Amino acid sequence: MSFPPHCDVFPGVGMDCCVIPLRHGGLSLVQTTDFFYPLVEDPYMMGRIACANVLSDLYAMGITECDNMLMLLSVSQKMNDKDRERVMPLMIQGFRDAAEEGGTSVTGGQTVINPWIIVGGVASVVCQPNEFIMPDGAVPGDVLVLTKPLGTQVAVNAHQWLDQPERWNKIKLVVTKEEVKEAYQEAMFSMATLNRTAAGLMHKFQAHAATDVTGFGLLGHANNLAAQQRNEVAFVIHNLPIIAKMTAISKACGNLFNLVQGTSAETSGGLLVCLPREQAAKFCSEMKSQSSGAGGQGAAGGAWIIGIVEKGDRRARIIDKPRIIEVPPRGSQAANQDNSSTSPAPSPNLS
């Protein structure tokens, strides 16, 4: 859940969650809601992705615990009874399993009949002030880190195009069907991965601000985050970690997705974190080591240094020719051969 910059319609609104001081001293209710339409074929994984996407708003504020979740589910009236009985329980189970992985549970929700399938939920937690990090403390000299690769929208669309010859013909010269299938699997598992590890490390490495990268794309969310800062700063993005081959597909489509421009929508994307310069590499290293045991957030590990914070006008920009970091899908031959560091040393542009 993201609000426009400087949105003060609701008291206690943060970037990704509302933060409401409670009557009971020193405690705040932090709450968020989100929902969307299915984008992968596996209903169980779709449930997991929906839950991860809701929880990610809490994680973007450094909150690692969730007290309660509700599930929102719209069942399509176009589905027959047999399909409903097969698909909906799997979607619900995926949502519940992801909630359990996040240390919480689903205690209720709402189900309706609708022309479209919609899945989402609500996450709530009561916090002490030291349990969350308000997204407004970036200072010049900070480093920007991203914890999941970009390109999920491109991967999902390219996978759909395998059965659409007129679309496939536009991209078949730059990618193989096997590469599209591998990218789709990577996107699906990346979207279903919780950002909980990153949320915990935000505290350990003194993060100054963060947001999650979803529907507005990297640049859209970076702009929203920059606009929230107390200090007069600007975000400059030099590196773009992208699922392998998705950049080539985007270009072959005439930049249909605006992937390199930073406005391609992501679903349940990574956290964009502002860290002290001396902490960024250590954050990335620990993300890699903690992610590898659970399959990792992308084959190359858990985080990438992508830019810097400098004095400026509370806006974000991507340089004209950003460095593209091709992230090989887990299980691919390229991933198996890739023993390089998760967080490439900052390029000369970051110095």
CSV table of C-alpha atoms in Angstrom, one decimal:
chain,number,residue,atom,x,y,z
A,1,MET,CA,0.0,0.0,0.0
A,2,SER,CA,1.6,3.2,-1.1
A,3,PHE,CA,0.3,6.7,-0.7
A,4,PRO,CA,1.2,9.8,-2.7
A,5,PRO,CA,4.2,11.8,-1.4
A,6,HIS,CA,3.4,14.0,1.6
A,7,CYS,CA,-0.1,12.4,1.9
A,8,ASP,CA,-1.5,13.6,5.2
A,9,VAL,CA,-5.2,12.8,4.7
A,10,PHE,CA,-5.0,10.0,7.4
A,11,PRO,CA,-3.3,10.6,10.7
A,12,GLY,CA,-0.3,8.3,11.1
A,13,VAL,CA,0.2,7.4,7.5
A,14,GLY,CA,3.6,6.2,6.6
A,15,MET,CA,4.9,5.3,3.1
A,16,ASP,CA,3.8,1.7,3.1
A,17,CYS,CA,1.7,1.3,6.2
A,18,CYS,CA,-0.4,3.5,8.5
A,19,VAL,CA,1.1,4.0,11.9
A,20,ILE,CA,-1.5,4.8,14.5
A,21,PRO,CA,-0.4,5.8,18.1
A,22,LEU,CA,-2.6,3.8,20.5
A,23,ARG,CA,-4.2,5.1,23.8
A,24,HIS,CA,-1.9,2.7,25.6
A,25,GLY,CA,1.4,4.5,26.2
A,26,GLY,CA,4.3,3.9,23.8
A,27,LEU,CA,2.5,1.5,21.4
A,28,SER,CA,1.4,2.0,17.8
A,29,LEU,CA,-0.9,0.0,15.5
A,30,VAL,CA,0.8,-0.6,12.2
A,31,GLN,CA,-1.5,-1.8,9.5
A,32,THR,CA,-1.6,-2.4,5.7
A,33,THR,CA,-3.8,-3.9,3.0
A,34,ASP,CA,-3.2,-4.9,-0.6
A,35,PHE,CA,-4.8,-7.0,-3.3
A,36,PHE,CA,-4.4,-7.7,-7.0
A,37,TYR,CA,-5.4,-10.0,-9.8
A,38,PRO,CA,-3.7,-13.4,-10.4
A,39,LEU,CA,-0.6,-13.3,-12.6
A,40,VAL,CA,0.8,-16.8,-12.4
A,41,GLU,CA,-0.8,-20.1,-13.4
A,42,ASP,CA,-0.2,-22.0,-10.1
A,43,PRO,CA,-3.0,-21.1,-7.6
A,44,TYR,CA,-1.0,-22.2,-4.6
A,45,MET,CA,1.9,-20.0,-5.6
A,46,MET,CA,-0.5,-17.2,-6.3
A,47,GLY,CA,-1.7,-17.4,-2.7
A,48,ARG,CA,1.8,-17.3,-1.4
A,49,ILE,CA,2.7,-14.3,-3.6
A,50,ALA,CA,-0.4,-12.4,-2.4
A,51,CYS,CA,0.5,-13.0,1.2
A,52,ALA,CA,4.2,-12.0,0.6
A,53,ASN,CA,3.0,-8.9,-1.1
A,54,VAL,CA,0.9,-7.8,1.9
A,55,LEU,CA,3.5,-8.6,4.5
A,56,SER,CA,6.1,-6.7,2.5
A,57,ASP,CA,4.6,-3.4,3.5
A,58,LEU,CA,5.4,-4.2,7.1
A,59,TYR,CA,8.9,-5.4,6.2
A,60,ALA,CA,9.6,-2.2,4.4
A,61,MET,CA,9.4,-0.5,7.8
A,62,GLY,CA,11.8,-2.9,9.4
A,63,ILE,CA,9.0,-4.8,11.1
A,64,THR,CA,9.7,-8.5,11.3
A,65,GLU,CA,6.6,-9.7,13.3
A,66,CYS,CA,2.9,-9.6,12.3
A,67,ASP,CA,0.2,-10.2,14.9
A,68,ASN,CA,-2.6,-11.0,12.6
A,69,MET,CA,-3.6,-11.4,9.0
A,70,LEU,CA,-7.0,-11.3,7.2
A,71,MET,CA,-7.4,-12.7,3.6
A,72,LEU,CA,-9.5,-11.0,0.9
A,73,LEU,CA,-10.7,-13.3,-1.9
A,74,SER,CA,-12.9,-12.6,-4.9
A,75,VAL,CA,-14.1,-15.7,-6.7
A,76,SER,CA,-14.9,-15.3,-10.4
A,77,GLN,CA,-18.5,-15.9,-11.4
A,78,LYS,CA,-17.2,-17.2,-14.7
A,79,MET,CA,-15.6,-20.3,-13.0
A,80,ASN,CA,-17.6,-23.5,-12.9
A,81,ASP,CA,-18.1,-25.3,-9.6
A,82,LYS,CA,-15.4,-27.9,-10.3
A,83,ASP,CA,-12.8,-25.2,-11.0
A,84,ARG,CA,-13.7,-23.2,-7.9
A,85,GLU,CA,-13.4,-26.3,-5.7
A,86,ARG,CA,-9.9,-27.0,-7.1
A,87,VAL,CA,-8.4,-23.5,-7.4
A,88,MET,CA,-9.7,-21.6,-4.4
A,89,PRO,CA,-8.6,-24.0,-1.6
A,90,LEU,CA,-5.1,-24.0,-3.2
A,91,MET,CA,-4.9,-20.2,-3.2
A,92,ILE,CA,-6.1,-20.1,0.4
A,93,GLN,CA,-3.5,-22.7,1.4
A,94,GLY,CA,-0.7,-20.8,-0.3
A,95,PHE,CA,-1.7,-17.6,1.5
A,96,ARG,CA,-1.9,-19.5,4.9
A,97,ASP,CA,1.5,-21.2,4.4
A,98,ALA,CA,3.2,-18.0,3.6
A,99,ALA,CA,1.7,-16.4,6.6
A,100,GLU,CA,2.9,-19.2,8.8
A,101,GLU,CA,6.4,-18.8,7.3
A,102,GLY,CA,6.2,-15.2,8.4
A,103,GLY,CA,5.4,-16.2,11.9
A,104,THR,CA,1.7,-15.2,11.9
A,105,SER,CA,-1.7,-16.7,11.0
A,106,VAL,CA,-4.8,-15.9,9.1
A,107,THR,CA,-7.7,-15.5,11.4
A,108,GLY,CA,-10.5,-14.4,9.1
A,109,GLY,CA,-11.3,-12.3,6.0
A,110,GLN,CA,-13.9,-11.9,3.3
A,111,THR,CA,-14.9,-13.9,0.2
A,112,VAL,CA,-17.1,-12.5,-2.5
A,113,ILE,CA,-18.4,-13.4,-6.0
A,114,ASN,CA,-17.0,-11.1,-8.6
A,115,PRO,CA,-16.4,-11.0,-12.4
A,116,TRP,CA,-12.7,-11.4,-11.7
A,117,ILE,CA,-10.5,-13.4,-9.3
A,118,ILE,CA,-8.9,-11.0,-6.8
A,119,VAL,CA,-6.6,-12.0,-3.9
A,120,GLY,CA,-5.1,-10.0,-1.1
A,121,GLY,CA,-5.3,-9.3,2.6
A,122,VAL,CA,-4.7,-7.2,5.6
A,123,ALA,CA,-1.7,-7.4,8.0
A,124,SER,CA,-1.7,-5.8,11.5
A,125,VAL,CA,0.8,-5.5,14.3
A,126,VAL,CA,1.1,-3.6,17.5
A,127,CYS,CA,4.7,-2.2,17.9
A,128,GLN,CA,6.9,-0.4,20.2
A,129,PRO,CA,8.9,2.5,18.6
A,130,ASN,CA,12.1,0.6,18.4
A,131,GLU,CA,10.4,-2.1,16.3
A,132,PHE,CA,9.9,0.0,13.2
A,133,ILE,CA,11.9,2.4,11.1
A,134,MET,CA,10.1,5.4,9.7
A,135,PRO,CA,11.0,5.9,6.0
A,136,ASP,CA,12.3,9.4,6.2
A,137,GLY,CA,15.9,9.4,7.5
A,138,ALA,CA,18.1,9.2,4.4
A,139,VAL,CA,21.2,11.4,4.4
A,140,PRO,CA,23.7,12.4,1.7
A,141,GLY,CA,26.3,9.7,1.4
A,142,ASP,CA,23.9,6.8,2.0
A,143,VAL,CA,23.9,3.9,-0.4
A,144,LEU,CA,20.8,2.4,-2.1
A,145,VAL,CA,20.4,-1.4,-1.9
A,146,LEU,CA,17.8,-3.5,-3.7
A,147,THR,CA,16.9,-7.0,-2.4
A,148,LYS,CA,15.2,-8.7,-5.3
A,149,PRO,CA,15.9,-8.5,-9.1
A,150,LEU,CA,13.6,-6.5,-11.4
A,151,GLY,CA,11.8,-7.9,-14.4
A,152,THR,CA,8.9,-9.9,-12.9
A,153,GLN,CA,6.3,-8.3,-15.2
A,154,VAL,CA,8.3,-8.9,-18.3
A,155,ALA,CA,8.9,-12.6,-17.3
A,156,VAL,CA,5.2,-13.2,-16.6
A,157,ASN,CA,4.2,-11.6,-19.9
A,158,ALA,CA,6.9,-13.4,-21.9
A,159,HIS,CA,5.7,-16.7,-20.5
A,160,GLN,CA,2.1,-16.0,-21.6
A,161,TRP,CA,3.4,-15.1,-25.1
A,162,LEU,CA,4.8,-18.7,-25.6
A,163,ASP,CA,1.2,-19.6,-26.7
A,164,GLN,CA,0.7,-16.3,-28.7
A,165,PRO,CA,2.7,-16.6,-32.0
A,166,GLU,CA,2.2,-13.0,-33.0
A,167,ARG,CA,3.8,-11.9,-29.7
A,168,TRP,CA,6.4,-14.6,-29.5
A,169,ASN,CA,7.7,-13.7,-33.0
A,170,LYS,CA,8.7,-10.3,-31.6
A,171,ILE,CA,11.1,-11.7,-29.0
A,172,LYS,CA,12.2,-15.2,-30.3
A,173,LEU,CA,15.4,-13.7,-31.8
A,174,VAL,CA,16.6,-12.6,-28.4
A,175,VAL,CA,15.5,-15.4,-26.1
A,176,THR,CA,14.8,-19.1,-26.2
A,177,LYS,CA,11.6,-20.8,-24.9
A,178,GLU,CA,13.7,-22.5,-22.2
A,179,GLU,CA,15.1,-19.2,-21.0
A,180,VAL,CA,11.6,-17.7,-20.8
A,181,LYS,CA,10.4,-20.7,-18.7
A,182,GLU,CA,13.4,-20.4,-16.4
A,183,ALA,CA,12.8,-16.6,-16.0
A,184,TYR,CA,9.1,-17.2,-15.3
A,185,GLN,CA,10.0,-19.7,-12.5
A,186,GLU,CA,12.5,-17.3,-11.1
A,187,ALA,CA,10.0,-14.5,-11.1
A,188,MET,CA,7.4,-16.7,-9.4
A,189,PHE,CA,9.7,-17.9,-6.6
A,190,SER,CA,11.1,-14.4,-6.2
A,191,MET,CA,7.6,-12.9,-5.8
A,192,ALA,CA,6.7,-15.6,-3.3
A,193,THR,CA,9.8,-14.9,-1.2
A,194,LEU,CA,9.2,-13.0,2.0
A,195,ASN,CA,11.2,-9.8,2.6
A,196,ARG,CA,11.5,-10.7,6.3
A,197,THR,CA,15.2,-11.3,6.3
A,198,ALA,CA,15.9,-7.9,4.8
A,199,ALA,CA,13.6,-6.3,7.4
A,200,GLY,CA,15.6,-7.8,10.3
A,201,LEU,CA,18.9,-6.7,8.7
A,202,MET,CA,17.6,-3.1,8.4
A,203,HIS,CA,17.9,-2.8,12.2
A,204,LYS,CA,21.3,-4.6,12.4
A,205,PHE,CA,22.9,-2.3,9.8
A,206,GLN,CA,21.1,1.0,10.8
A,207,ALA,CA,19.0,1.5,7.7
A,208,HIS,CA,17.7,5.1,7.4
A,209,ALA,CA,14.7,4.5,5.2
A,210,ALA,CA,13.1,1.9,2.9
A,211,THR,CA,10.1,1.0,0.8
A,212,ASP,CA,9.1,-2.1,-1.2
A,213,VAL,CA,9.2,-2.0,-5.0
A,214,THR,CA,5.8,-3.0,-6.5
A,215,GLY,CA,3.3,-1.5,-9.0
A,216,PHE,CA,5.0,1.9,-9.6
A,217,GLY,CA,8.2,0.2,-10.6
A,218,LEU,CA,11.7,1.0,-9.1
A,219,LEU,CA,11.8,4.6,-10.2
A,220,GLY,CA,8.2,5.3,-9.1
A,221,HIS,CA,8.8,3.9,-5.6
A,222,ALA,CA,12.2,5.6,-5.4
A,223,ASN,CA,10.6,8.9,-6.1
A,224,ASN,CA,7.9,8.3,-3.5
A,225,LEU,CA,10.6,7.4,-0.9
A,226,ALA,CA,12.8,10.4,-1.8
A,227,ALA,CA,9.8,12.8,-1.5
A,228,GLN,CA,9.2,11.6,2.1
A,229,GLN,CA,12.7,12.4,3.4
A,230,ARG,CA,13.3,15.0,6.1
A,231,ASN,CA,16.6,16.1,4.6
A,232,GLU,CA,17.0,17.6,1.2
A,233,VAL,CA,18.3,14.6,-0.7
A,234,ALA,CA,18.1,12.9,-4.1
A,235,PHE,CA,18.4,9.3,-5.1
A,236,VAL,CA,20.7,8.5,-8.0
A,237,ILE,CA,20.4,4.9,-9.4
A,238,HIS,CA,23.4,3.5,-11.4
A,239,ASN,CA,22.8,-0.3,-11.4
A,240,LEU,CA,19.8,-2.3,-12.3
A,241,PRO,CA,19.7,-6.0,-11.3
A,242,ILE,CA,17.3,-7.7,-13.7
A,243,ILE,CA,16.3,-11.3,-14.3
A,244,ALA,CA,18.5,-12.6,-17.1
A,245,LYS,CA,17.2,-11.8,-20.7
A,246,MET,CA,14.4,-9.6,-19.5
A,247,THR,CA,16.2,-6.5,-20.6
A,248,ALA,CA,16.6,-7.9,-24.2
A,249,ILE,CA,12.9,-8.9,-24.3
A,250,SER,CA,11.9,-5.4,-23.2
A,251,LYS,CA,14.0,-3.8,-25.9
A,252,ALA,CA,12.7,-6.2,-28.5
A,253,CYS,CA,9.2,-5.0,-27.7
A,254,GLY,CA,10.1,-1.4,-28.3
A,255,ASN,CA,10.5,-0.8,-24.6
A,256,LEU,CA,6.8,-1.8,-24.0
A,257,PHE,CA,7.6,-2.3,-20.3
A,258,ASN,CA,10.0,0.6,-19.7
A,259,LEU,CA,12.1,-1.8,-17.7
A,260,VAL,CA,15.4,0.0,-17.9
A,261,GLN,CA,13.6,3.3,-17.5
A,262,GLY,CA,12.5,2.1,-14.1
A,263,THR,CA,8.7,2.2,-14.5
A,264,SER,CA,8.0,-1.4,-15.3
A,265,ALA,CA,5.5,-2.7,-12.6
A,266,GLU,CA,6.8,-5.3,-10.2
A,267,THR,CA,4.8,-7.6,-7.9
A,268,SER,CA,6.0,-8.4,-4.4
A,269,GLY,CA,9.4,-7.0,-5.3
A,270,GLY,CA,12.3,-6.4,-3.1
A,271,LEU,CA,13.0,-3.7,-0.5
A,272,LEU,CA,14.8,-0.5,-1.6
A,273,VAL,CA,16.9,0.4,1.4
A,274,CYS,CA,18.9,3.5,2.3
A,275,LEU,CA,21.9,2.4,4.3
A,276,PRO,CA,25.0,4.1,5.7
A,277,ARG,CA,27.8,3.6,3.1
A,278,GLU,CA,30.0,1.6,5.5
A,279,GLN,CA,27.1,-0.8,6.2
A,280,ALA,CA,25.8,-1.5,2.6
A,281,ALA,CA,28.3,-4.2,1.6
A,282,LYS,CA,27.9,-6.0,4.9
A,283,PHE,CA,24.1,-5.9,4.5
A,284,CYS,CA,24.4,-7.5,1.0
A,285,SER,CA,26.8,-10.1,2.3
A,286,GLU,CA,24.5,-11.2,5.1
A,287,MET,CA,21.5,-11.2,2.8
A,288,LYS,CA,23.4,-13.6,0.6
A,289,SER,CA,24.4,-15.9,3.4
A,290,GLN,CA,21.0,-16.0,5.0
A,291,SER,CA,19.1,-16.4,1.7
A,292,SER,CA,21.3,-19.2,0.3
A,293,GLY,CA,20.1,-21.7,2.9
A,294,ALA,CA,16.4,-21.2,1.8
A,295,GLY,CA,17.0,-21.1,-1.9
A,296,GLY,CA,18.0,-17.5,-2.1
A,297,GLN,CA,16.3,-14.4,-3.4
A,298,GLY,CA,17.4,-14.9,-6.9
A,299,ALA,CA,20.2,-17.2,-8.1
A,300,ALA,CA,22.9,-14.6,-7.5
A,301,GLY,CA,21.9,-14.1,-3.9
A,302,GLY,CA,20.0,-11.6,-1.8
A,303,ALA,CA,20.9,-7.9,-2.5
A,304,TRP,CA,22.6,-5.5,-4.9
A,305,ILE,CA,24.1,-2.0,-4.4
A,306,ILE,CA,22.3,0.1,-7.0
A,307,GLY,CA,22.9,3.8,-6.2
A,308,ILE,CA,23.6,6.6,-3.9
A,309,VAL,CA,21.9,9.3,-1.9
A,310,GLU,CA,23.2,12.9,-2.5
A,311,LYS,CA,22.1,16.4,-1.6
A,312,GLY,CA,19.1,17.3,-3.8
A,313,ASP,CA,15.4,18.1,-4.4
A,314,ARG,CA,13.8,14.9,-3.0
A,315,ARG,CA,13.5,13.2,-6.3
A,316,ALA,CA,15.0,10.0,-7.8
A,317,ARG,CA,16.6,9.4,-11.2
A,318,ILE,CA,18.3,6.6,-13.1
A,319,ILE,CA,21.4,7.6,-15.0
A,320,ASP,CA,21.3,7.6,-18.8
A,321,LYS,CA,23.3,4.4,-19.2
A,322,PRO,CA,22.8,2.3,-16.1
A,323,ARG,CA,24.8,-0.9,-15.6
A,324,ILE,CA,22.6,-3.9,-16.2
A,325,ILE,CA,23.3,-6.8,-13.8
A,326,GLU,CA,21.9,-9.9,-15.4
A,327,VAL,CA,20.6,-12.2,-12.6
A,328,PRO,CA,20.5,-15.8,-13.8
A,329,PRO,CA,17.4,-17.8,-12.7
A,330,ARG,CA,18.0,-20.3,-9.9
A,331,GLY,CA,18.6,-23.7,-11.3
A,332,SER,CA,19.8,-22.4,-14.6
A,333,GLN,CA,23.3,-23.4,-16.0
A,334,ALA,CA,24.4,-19.8,-15.6
A,335,ALA,CA,23.3,-19.7,-12.0
A,336,ASN,CA,25.2,-23.0,-11.2
A,337,GLN,CA,28.4,-21.5,-12.6
A,338,ASP,CA,28.0,-18.1,-10.9
A,339,ASN,CA,30.1,-18.0,-7.8
A,340,SER,CA,30.5,-14.2,-7.8
A,341,SER,CA,29.6,-11.9,-4.9
A,342,THR,CA,26.0,-11.0,-4.4
A,343,SER,CA,26.8,-7.3,-4.0
A,344,PRO,CA,29.2,-6.1,-6.8
A,345,ALA,CA,31.6,-3.5,-5.6
A,346,PRO,CA,30.3,-0.1,-6.2
A,347,SER,CA,31.1,1.1,-9.7
A,348,PRO,CA,33.2,4.2,-10.3
A,349,ASN,CA,29.9,6.1,-10.5
A,350,LEU,CA,29.3,5.4,-6.8
A,351,SER,CA,32.5,6.8,-5.6
